[in-house]
Amino acid sequence: MQITGAQLIIECLVEQGVDRVFGYPGGQVIPLYDALYMNRDRVKHILTAHEQGASHAADGYARSTGKVGVCIATSGPGATNLVTGLATAYMDSSPVVAITGNVPISLLGRDSFQEVDITGVTMPITKHNYIVKDKNELASTLREAFRIAREGRPGPVLVDIPKNIQADMIEYEKAEIEPVKRDTSRLRDEDVEKAINLIGTSERPMCYIGGGVIRSDASAELLEFLEKIDAPVCSSLMGLGAVPSDNPRFTGMVGMHGTKVSNLSINACDLLIVIGARFSDRVISKGSTFATQANILHLDIDPAEFDKNIISDSHVIGDVKEILTVMNSRLEKREHKDWMEKVESYKRRFPMKVTLESRRPREILRALDRVLSREKEAFVATEVGQHQMWAAQYLKHQKPRHFLTSGGLGTMGFGTGAAIGAQVANPEARVCNVAGDGSFRMNCNELATIARYQLPVVILVFNNHCLGMVRQWQNLFFQKHYSETTLDTPLDWVKLAEAYGVKGMRMRADDDAEAILQSAFDLKTGVVIDCEIPIDDKVLPMVAPGASINDMMGFIDNENP
């Protein structure tokens, strides 16, 4: 049947199971928005305040569900406003399809109004991108974009569609979309056998997991694997939730702001099994001193990660879920009683306690944990900075896909959009965005979206009137030269929230955090909590830049208090 290109886009979205999209209209997507209007009972559009908010919302939708998130923007500045969100999704392997409009084909390359080469701009930060110049390729391009976004190592894909293609009549034939199958073609038996032999000869195995475990839905297989090989496990920031925080094998986050237990265990193990992680610089710090006593076994779907930052002794290429399933079927149960007791002794000696410089943030986050535990389902998003690290350290991460944070790119302003996406995807759940005042001011305009759709998102703003993480570095390493990090403008977050039509609340230093948080969640509406914390509270423990992960500052030592 003959339909417009804009209507064909809708049909392809419905084929892919898409029922929610996030975006902002403009001149070069008017035909698409007209089709959205005509099909509003099939695909609901969430109007954000800014295109960057739309890209973060699509990302949050994807991270919380495992489905592909979709965002839409017009040409030129609308498209370029997606760039930070696409780079965020790319760094954290989140499946997003961005659809942008462009000027008609006859005007391409003529510096037309609101024209930009968005495929050229986004080439380094997408898995793939397209500009559709043949109307007969529109459907196949969109279908391929969704396949690429979710297969293998997930990531964002951009499809740029000139306005005349949206308006043209196109022959459409419905397609049945097959689920993306896990790729097992690169999983070699000899690699698996070598890995099993390494595990079999190890006396002190340690697992370091990343976001790949969550992306491949491999938490159950990972837990079985840990029991089979009798090993402790630590996590990168992106892997939090893959293993429940209260699992006795879990040693906490690893790296710059990880636990002393995780860092010591990595440097004491004789086999480090890296699963769906990429050896970020925030994990390894000084590479020459990282896991020097260990053979390194790397399991990952992306061969580009092998030997990129740390040289491995062996690796297995494939989907993490498939690798672990195969290995679990072949491994014999092992026991490492002495090694596990050694790790337990580290936990007793170096508990994750706090110094005076981070007591209030811990108190507030533990209160948030108690409040969220009373909800049937709860998600936490974060912005980027001190509050993000405190949330990683002090919240209990019990389920995969429930802690949404920008790891690789470290995008301030990510959390509000991500919280909106998670709330839209999970309407019966409660969503909290843990923010800092510096990050929140970047995308606080998305309060308009929260108000417009009456989303019950609670935003907890840790307000220290500064860019806290940068100030911490200035304090520790730059002679307390607080250059441009003090936010002393007379901004009232409560009044700002109320101006947008969102409830505003205050939490002062001596207030009962749990009581205020509970009252905010009881409202079942959008709430901003202005939470005062001391200006020089620090994220500790910490590895100084260039130091070994063994050399941490600010930790508690029970044997040498």
XYZ file of C-alpha atoms in Angstrom:
561
model
C 0.000 0.000 0.000
C 1.090 3.584 -0.671
C 1.631 5.783 2.406
C 3.720 8.846 3.168
C 7.268 8.455 4.411
C 6.183 9.955 7.722
C 3.426 7.358 8.090
C 5.920 4.653 7.113
C 8.166 5.748 9.986
C 5.249 5.234 12.356
C 4.525 1.805 10.917
C 8.163 0.789 11.338
C 8.153 1.997 14.949
C 5.043 -0.071 15.643
C 6.678 -3.084 13.960
C 9.575 -2.752 16.412
C 7.221 -2.685 19.407
C 7.785 1.018 20.098
C 4.925 2.693 21.931
C 6.791 5.667 23.487
C 9.090 8.199 21.861
C 10.715 11.354 23.230
C 11.320 14.469 21.197
C 10.878 18.093 20.229
C 9.266 19.257 16.964
C 10.720 21.614 14.364
C 10.447 22.629 10.747
C 12.051 19.601 9.144
C 10.020 17.018 11.075
C 6.574 18.580 10.710
C 5.376 15.739 8.430
C 6.554 13.189 11.016
C 4.827 15.063 13.832
C 1.652 15.206 11.769
C 1.831 11.411 11.465
C 2.445 11.152 15.217
C -0.691 13.246 15.781
C -2.726 10.966 13.528
C -1.346 7.869 15.321
C -1.282 9.149 18.904
C -3.281 6.109 20.020
C -0.476 3.825 18.773
C 2.692 5.749 19.624
C 2.725 8.211 22.514
C 5.069 11.161 22.146
C 6.671 12.698 25.245
C 7.506 16.362 24.650
C 10.691 17.288 26.503
C 11.926 20.805 27.191
C 15.095 20.338 25.130
C 16.374 17.782 22.642
C 19.192 16.771 25.003
C 16.525 15.867 27.552
C 14.843 13.719 24.893
C 18.053 11.798 24.195
C 18.692 11.193 27.911
C 15.064 10.131 28.397
C 15.325 7.645 25.531
C 18.542 6.370 27.135
C 16.914 6.028 30.565
C 13.989 4.205 28.957
C 16.439 1.798 27.298
C 18.591 1.195 30.382
C 15.615 0.490 32.641
C 13.888 -1.902 30.207
C 16.501 -3.375 27.879
C 14.380 -2.169 24.952
C 15.452 0.363 22.331
C 14.727 3.971 23.320
C 13.678 6.404 20.579
C 14.180 10.165 20.343
C 13.224 12.620 17.591
C 14.627 16.035 16.675
C 14.521 18.439 13.787
C 17.518 19.414 11.669
C 20.397 21.733 12.543
C 20.403 22.795 16.198
C 17.715 20.256 17.051
C 19.917 17.452 15.784
C 23.113 18.793 17.339
C 21.345 19.078 20.695
C 21.153 15.258 20.654
C 24.921 14.872 20.435
C 25.731 14.749 24.162
C 22.961 12.230 24.791
C 24.107 10.013 21.921
C 27.709 10.133 23.152
C 26.474 9.184 26.633
C 24.565 6.196 25.246
C 27.535 5.190 23.090
C 30.016 5.189 25.979
C 27.659 3.123 28.170
C 26.399 0.762 25.414
C 22.754 1.804 25.603
C 20.430 0.984 22.653
C 18.919 4.211 21.294
C 17.585 5.106 17.851
C 17.602 8.827 17.076
C 15.453 10.026 14.177
C 16.299 13.481 12.834
C 14.780 15.516 10.066
C 16.847 17.367 7.511
C 16.289 19.848 4.704
C 14.927 18.433 1.444
C 17.462 16.569 -0.681
C 17.492 19.379 -3.248
C 18.810 21.772 -0.555
C 21.446 19.495 1.007
C 24.947 20.926 0.912
C 23.760 24.476 0.199
C 24.052 25.829 3.756
C 20.271 25.900 3.897
C 18.394 27.184 6.940
C 18.940 24.815 9.871
C 21.034 22.443 7.779
C 23.868 20.492 9.363
C 25.681 17.286 8.389
C 24.477 15.377 11.445
C 25.730 12.025 10.144
C 29.207 13.512 9.895
C 28.918 15.056 13.343
C 27.762 11.842 15.035
C 29.891 9.292 13.197
C 32.357 8.855 16.112
C 29.627 8.536 18.753
C 27.141 6.130 17.172
C 27.348 2.443 16.281
C 26.138 3.440 12.820
C 24.241 6.260 11.190
C 22.366 6.910 7.973
C 20.979 9.651 5.794
C 18.074 8.348 3.712
C 18.235 9.711 0.161
C 16.176 7.009 -1.554
C 12.588 6.782 -0.310
C 12.479 3.109 -1.205
C 15.217 2.429 1.366
C 13.450 4.158 4.264
C 11.780 1.064 5.741
C 14.823 -1.196 5.399
C 17.060 1.495 6.899
C 14.848 1.949 9.951
C 14.607 -1.812 10.491
C 18.368 -2.163 10.202
C 18.894 0.740 12.622
C 16.898 -1.034 15.331
C 18.697 -4.312 14.685
C 22.122 -2.679 14.975
C 21.138 -0.706 18.094
C 20.237 -3.822 20.071
C 22.412 -6.609 18.659
C 25.864 -7.484 19.975
C 27.217 -4.690 22.124
C 24.229 -2.296 22.158
C 24.526 1.361 21.251
C 22.921 4.366 19.570
C 22.077 4.613 15.880
C 20.993 7.797 14.090
C 18.721 7.947 11.030
C 18.591 11.323 9.241
C 15.524 11.698 7.017
C 15.183 14.691 4.660
C 11.826 16.415 4.750
C 10.835 15.484 1.187
C 11.333 11.772 1.992
C 8.865 12.171 4.869
C 6.316 13.720 2.493
C 6.772 11.360 -0.482
C 4.379 8.511 -1.140
C 6.120 5.157 -0.600
C 5.088 1.565 -1.121
C 4.891 -0.099 2.299
C 4.776 -3.783 3.046
C 4.518 -4.875 6.661
C 7.361 -7.003 7.969
C 7.414 -9.432 10.856
C 10.383 -8.503 13.000
C 12.264 -11.448 14.403
C 13.798 -11.097 17.854
C 17.511 -10.410 17.787
C 19.302 -13.681 18.414
C 22.412 -13.867 20.551
C 25.492 -14.216 18.384
C 27.342 -17.427 19.264
C 29.411 -17.592 16.080
C 32.570 -16.167 17.692
C 32.371 -18.264 20.856
C 35.208 -20.708 20.257
C 35.469 -23.963 22.149
C 39.250 -23.698 22.463
C 38.903 -20.278 24.164
C 36.380 -21.685 26.628
C 38.620 -24.662 27.425
C 41.617 -22.411 28.030
C 39.494 -20.271 30.361
C 38.315 -23.343 32.275
C 41.919 -24.529 32.632
C 42.968 -21.152 34.037
C 40.136 -21.311 36.560
C 41.035 -24.893 37.443
C 44.626 -23.984 38.369
C 43.721 -20.824 40.289
C 43.752 -20.705 44.087
C 42.729 -17.047 44.459
C 40.217 -16.179 41.702
C 38.539 -12.759 41.681
C 35.783 -11.522 39.349
C 35.549 -7.922 38.160
C 32.242 -7.238 36.397
C 30.940 -4.345 34.320
C 27.867 -3.120 32.509
C 28.114 -5.909 29.945
C 26.672 -8.331 32.499
C 23.578 -6.136 32.809
C 23.280 -5.451 29.072
C 23.253 -9.206 28.348
C 20.828 -10.010 31.198
C 23.407 -12.380 32.643
C 23.001 -11.794 36.389
C 21.587 -15.268 37.095
C 24.366 -16.956 35.127
C 26.963 -14.816 36.897
C 25.691 -15.803 40.348
C 25.842 -19.485 39.364
C 29.378 -18.963 38.029
C 30.530 -17.337 41.295
C 29.211 -20.282 43.284
C 30.866 -22.799 40.954
C 34.317 -21.229 41.133
C 33.934 -20.021 44.758
C 35.171 -16.476 44.134
C 34.541 -12.954 45.391
C 33.315 -10.294 42.963
C 33.702 -6.531 42.598
C 31.985 -4.184 40.172
C 32.617 -1.138 38.065
C 30.154 1.734 38.397
C 28.210 0.420 35.398
C 27.989 -3.120 36.799
C 26.270 -2.146 40.057
C 23.110 -4.206 40.540
C 24.311 -7.216 38.559
C 25.138 -8.832 41.925
C 23.028 -7.821 44.951
C 24.939 -5.536 47.313
C 24.215 -7.835 50.248
C 25.582 -10.940 48.513
C 28.430 -12.196 50.754
C 30.695 -12.585 47.725
C 30.330 -8.938 46.764
C 33.213 -6.666 47.811
C 31.798 -3.408 46.432
C 32.827 -1.063 43.687
C 36.429 -1.108 42.463
C 38.785 1.693 41.514
C 39.180 5.371 42.303
C 36.154 5.595 44.618
C 35.737 1.880 45.223
C 36.245 -0.020 48.436
C 39.613 -0.805 49.945
C 38.478 -4.451 50.014
C 37.911 -4.603 46.236
C 41.168 -2.874 45.423
C 43.235 -5.051 47.757
C 41.542 -8.221 46.510
C 42.325 -7.421 42.873
C 45.978 -6.936 43.679
C 46.101 -10.110 45.821
C 44.302 -12.524 43.480
C 46.110 -14.951 41.182
C 43.366 -14.940 38.516
C 41.302 -11.860 37.640
C 38.219 -12.792 35.605
C 36.922 -9.668 33.877
C 33.326 -10.022 32.690
C 31.672 -7.394 30.492
C 33.997 -4.629 31.644
C 36.579 -2.525 29.813
C 39.358 -1.602 32.289
C 38.375 2.072 32.551
C 41.082 4.430 33.805
C 38.845 5.137 36.819
C 39.130 1.432 37.679
C 42.765 0.608 36.966
C 44.402 3.983 37.857
C 48.150 3.211 37.539
C 48.115 0.386 35.008
C 51.628 -0.891 35.775
C 50.572 -1.797 39.333
C 47.140 -3.257 38.527
C 46.596 -6.967 39.331
C 50.317 -7.688 39.012
C 50.055 -11.096 40.750
C 47.237 -12.331 38.526
C 46.631 -13.986 35.213
C 43.885 -12.030 33.481
C 40.946 -13.721 31.759
C 38.707 -11.338 29.824
C 35.158 -12.260 28.734
C 33.448 -9.721 26.470
C 31.283 -9.384 23.380
C 33.460 -6.655 21.857
C 36.921 -7.828 20.728
C 38.035 -4.178 20.514
C 38.206 -4.170 24.311
C 40.733 -7.001 24.511
C 44.262 -5.780 25.337
C 43.197 -2.151 24.825
C 44.032 -0.881 28.320
C 45.332 -3.997 30.109
C 46.942 -7.008 28.421
C 45.054 -10.220 29.138
C 46.480 -13.730 29.307
C 43.383 -15.198 27.716
C 40.042 -14.003 26.442
C 36.712 -15.359 25.283
C 34.713 -13.479 22.649
C 30.938 -13.672 22.827
C 27.754 -12.642 24.546
C 28.430 -12.781 28.284
C 25.233 -14.711 28.982
C 26.195 -17.342 26.423
C 29.795 -17.573 27.643
C 28.737 -18.061 31.256
C 26.045 -20.585 30.303
C 28.602 -22.709 28.460
C 31.229 -22.399 31.177
C 28.744 -23.222 33.942
C 27.829 -26.425 32.125
C 31.466 -27.540 31.996
C 32.949 -26.259 35.254
C 33.378 -28.484 38.265
C 32.560 -27.059 41.666
C 35.637 -25.617 43.343
C 36.383 -24.421 46.870
C 38.784 -21.681 47.955
C 38.242 -21.538 51.698
C 41.517 -19.806 52.582
C 41.104 -17.183 49.874
C 37.497 -16.398 50.777
C 38.524 -16.055 54.435
C 41.287 -13.677 53.375
C 38.734 -11.489 51.577
C 36.471 -11.635 54.650
C 39.394 -10.449 56.780
C 39.746 -7.467 54.420
C 36.043 -6.699 54.962
C 36.456 -6.793 58.747
C 39.553 -4.633 58.658
C 38.406 -2.098 56.014
C 34.641 -1.643 56.330
C 32.853 0.872 54.112
C 32.429 3.389 56.914
C 32.613 7.128 56.550
C 34.786 9.924 57.763
C 33.277 13.089 59.208
C 33.540 14.603 55.732
C 30.803 12.437 54.229
C 28.573 11.525 57.162
C 25.521 13.572 56.138
C 25.365 12.291 52.516
C 25.593 8.699 53.795
C 22.847 9.354 56.344
C 20.556 10.784 53.663
C 21.178 7.968 51.175
C 20.667 5.260 53.769
C 17.362 6.967 54.592
C 16.495 6.978 50.882
C 17.259 3.247 50.770
C 14.816 2.570 53.598
C 12.090 4.641 51.946
C 12.561 3.001 48.529
C 12.579 -0.479 50.100
C 8.907 0.074 51.003
C 8.010 0.505 47.331
C 7.177 -2.453 45.092
C 9.617 -1.255 42.435
C 12.103 1.619 42.554
C 14.726 3.061 40.215
C 17.495 5.505 41.040
C 19.042 7.784 38.433
C 21.928 10.121 39.138
C 23.588 13.147 37.704
C 27.419 13.195 37.750
C 29.725 14.226 40.571
C 30.090 13.637 44.296
C 26.430 12.723 44.770
C 26.816 10.064 42.038
C 29.733 8.414 43.831
C 27.965 8.582 47.208
C 24.907 6.943 45.615
C 27.147 4.220 44.165
C 28.849 3.669 47.531
C 25.976 3.881 50.012
C 22.796 2.742 48.255
C 21.987 -0.963 48.132
C 21.952 -2.089 44.504
C 19.834 -5.235 44.498
C 18.660 -5.546 40.889
C 20.127 -4.970 37.440
C 18.779 -2.030 35.407
C 17.644 -0.140 38.513
C 20.655 2.175 38.912
C 20.905 4.562 35.953
C 24.041 6.663 35.779
C 26.396 8.105 33.194
C 29.648 6.193 33.581
C 31.855 6.517 30.510
C 31.063 10.083 29.450
C 30.214 11.414 32.912
C 27.418 13.657 31.662
C 26.199 16.303 34.088
C 22.484 16.778 33.396
C 21.900 13.119 32.485
C 19.872 12.110 35.536
C 16.729 14.199 35.106
C 16.112 13.008 31.547
C 17.015 9.421 32.455
C 14.596 9.517 35.392
C 11.837 10.745 33.063
C 12.564 7.898 30.643
C 12.557 5.307 33.420
C 9.307 6.658 34.855
C 7.586 6.644 31.455
C 8.776 3.070 30.885
C 7.781 1.918 34.375
C 4.677 3.918 35.346
C 3.915 1.858 38.478
C 7.463 2.193 39.854
C 8.934 5.015 41.909
C 11.879 6.887 40.428
C 14.343 9.101 42.270
C 17.016 11.250 40.663
C 19.946 11.833 43.032
C 21.397 15.122 41.824
C 23.915 17.777 42.718
C 23.085 21.445 42.447
C 25.772 21.891 39.782
C 24.454 19.092 37.564
C 20.776 19.799 38.119
C 21.025 23.407 36.969
C 22.148 22.136 33.550
C 18.861 20.368 32.674
C 16.434 21.602 35.335
C 14.243 22.837 32.468
C 13.004 19.239 32.245
C 10.882 20.022 35.311
C 8.478 21.272 32.651
C 8.241 17.700 31.300
C 7.714 16.247 34.783
C 4.910 18.740 35.405
C 3.314 18.374 31.956
C 2.945 14.594 32.264
C 2.447 14.568 36.052
C 5.361 12.175 36.515
C 5.951 11.265 40.181
C 9.741 11.682 39.902
C 11.463 12.759 43.127
C 14.626 14.804 42.606
C 16.961 14.896 45.599
C 19.343 17.836 45.081
C 22.501 17.574 47.190
C 23.089 21.299 47.542
C 26.575 22.299 48.635
C 26.548 25.505 46.574
C 29.537 24.392 44.531
C 30.782 22.006 41.868
C 31.612 19.506 44.567
C 33.835 16.986 42.791
C 35.930 19.651 41.085
C 36.217 21.520 44.400
C 37.339 18.273 46.071
C 40.191 17.952 43.559
C 41.047 21.628 44.003
C 41.109 21.072 47.761
C 43.295 17.971 47.639
C 45.583 18.592 44.665
C 45.466 22.294 43.679
C 46.282 24.163 46.905
C 42.623 25.026 47.557
C 42.427 27.307 44.532
C 38.629 27.240 44.176
C 38.565 28.632 40.666
C 34.993 29.087 39.374
C 33.536 26.220 41.395
C 31.529 28.198 43.951
C 27.855 28.497 42.959
C 26.864 31.474 45.085
C 24.005 32.781 42.961
C 20.834 33.291 45.045
C 18.968 30.405 43.431
C 16.010 29.025 45.377
C 15.342 25.473 44.168
C 12.007 25.289 45.978
C 10.692 28.413 44.264
C 12.045 27.232 40.911
C 10.286 23.884 41.260
C 7.029 25.565 42.190
C 7.343 27.939 39.222
C 7.316 24.868 36.982
C 4.335 23.402 38.835
C 6.351 20.836 40.791
C 6.310 20.513 44.572
C 9.384 21.967 46.326
C 10.650 20.862 49.759
C 13.663 21.685 51.934
C 15.915 19.388 53.939
C 18.211 21.268 56.291
C 21.310 19.877 57.962
C 19.570 18.839 61.184
C 16.280 17.660 59.646
C 15.102 14.054 59.795
C 16.034 12.860 56.296
C 13.834 9.771 56.304
C 10.727 11.663 57.396
C 11.127 14.266 54.659
C 11.894 11.673 51.974
C 8.906 9.561 52.993
C 6.602 12.576 52.868
C 7.915 13.412 49.394
C 7.236 9.906 48.051
C 3.834 9.809 49.756
C 2.745 12.766 47.612
C 2.993 10.568 44.473
C 3.807 13.608 42.374
C 6.884 15.363 41.071
C 8.983 16.725 43.945
C 12.275 18.615 44.199
C 14.019 18.378 47.600
C 16.627 21.062 48.245
C 18.993 19.167 50.531
C 21.690 21.190 52.276
C 25.050 19.452 52.748
C 28.406 20.897 53.898
C 30.459 22.518 51.145
C 33.604 20.500 51.822
C 32.140 17.021 52.310
C 34.268 14.645 50.259
C 33.862 11.355 48.421
C 36.164 8.972 50.271
C 37.963 6.638 50.050
C 39.797 7.859 46.970
C 42.783 6.902 44.850
C 44.821 9.952 43.899
C 45.449 10.400 40.160
C 48.450 8.356 39.047
C 48.526 6.224 42.204
C 48.019 2.483 42.543
C 44.549 1.333 43.515
C 46.135 -0.051 46.691
C 47.108 3.467 47.751
C 43.800 4.903 48.934
C 43.146 7.932 51.091
C 40.287 8.399 53.533
C 39.485 4.776 54.358
C 38.773 3.278 57.781
C 41.295 0.736 59.124
C 39.897 -1.146 62.125
C 43.342 -2.484 63.045
C 44.923 0.956 63.002
C 42.140 3.385 63.915
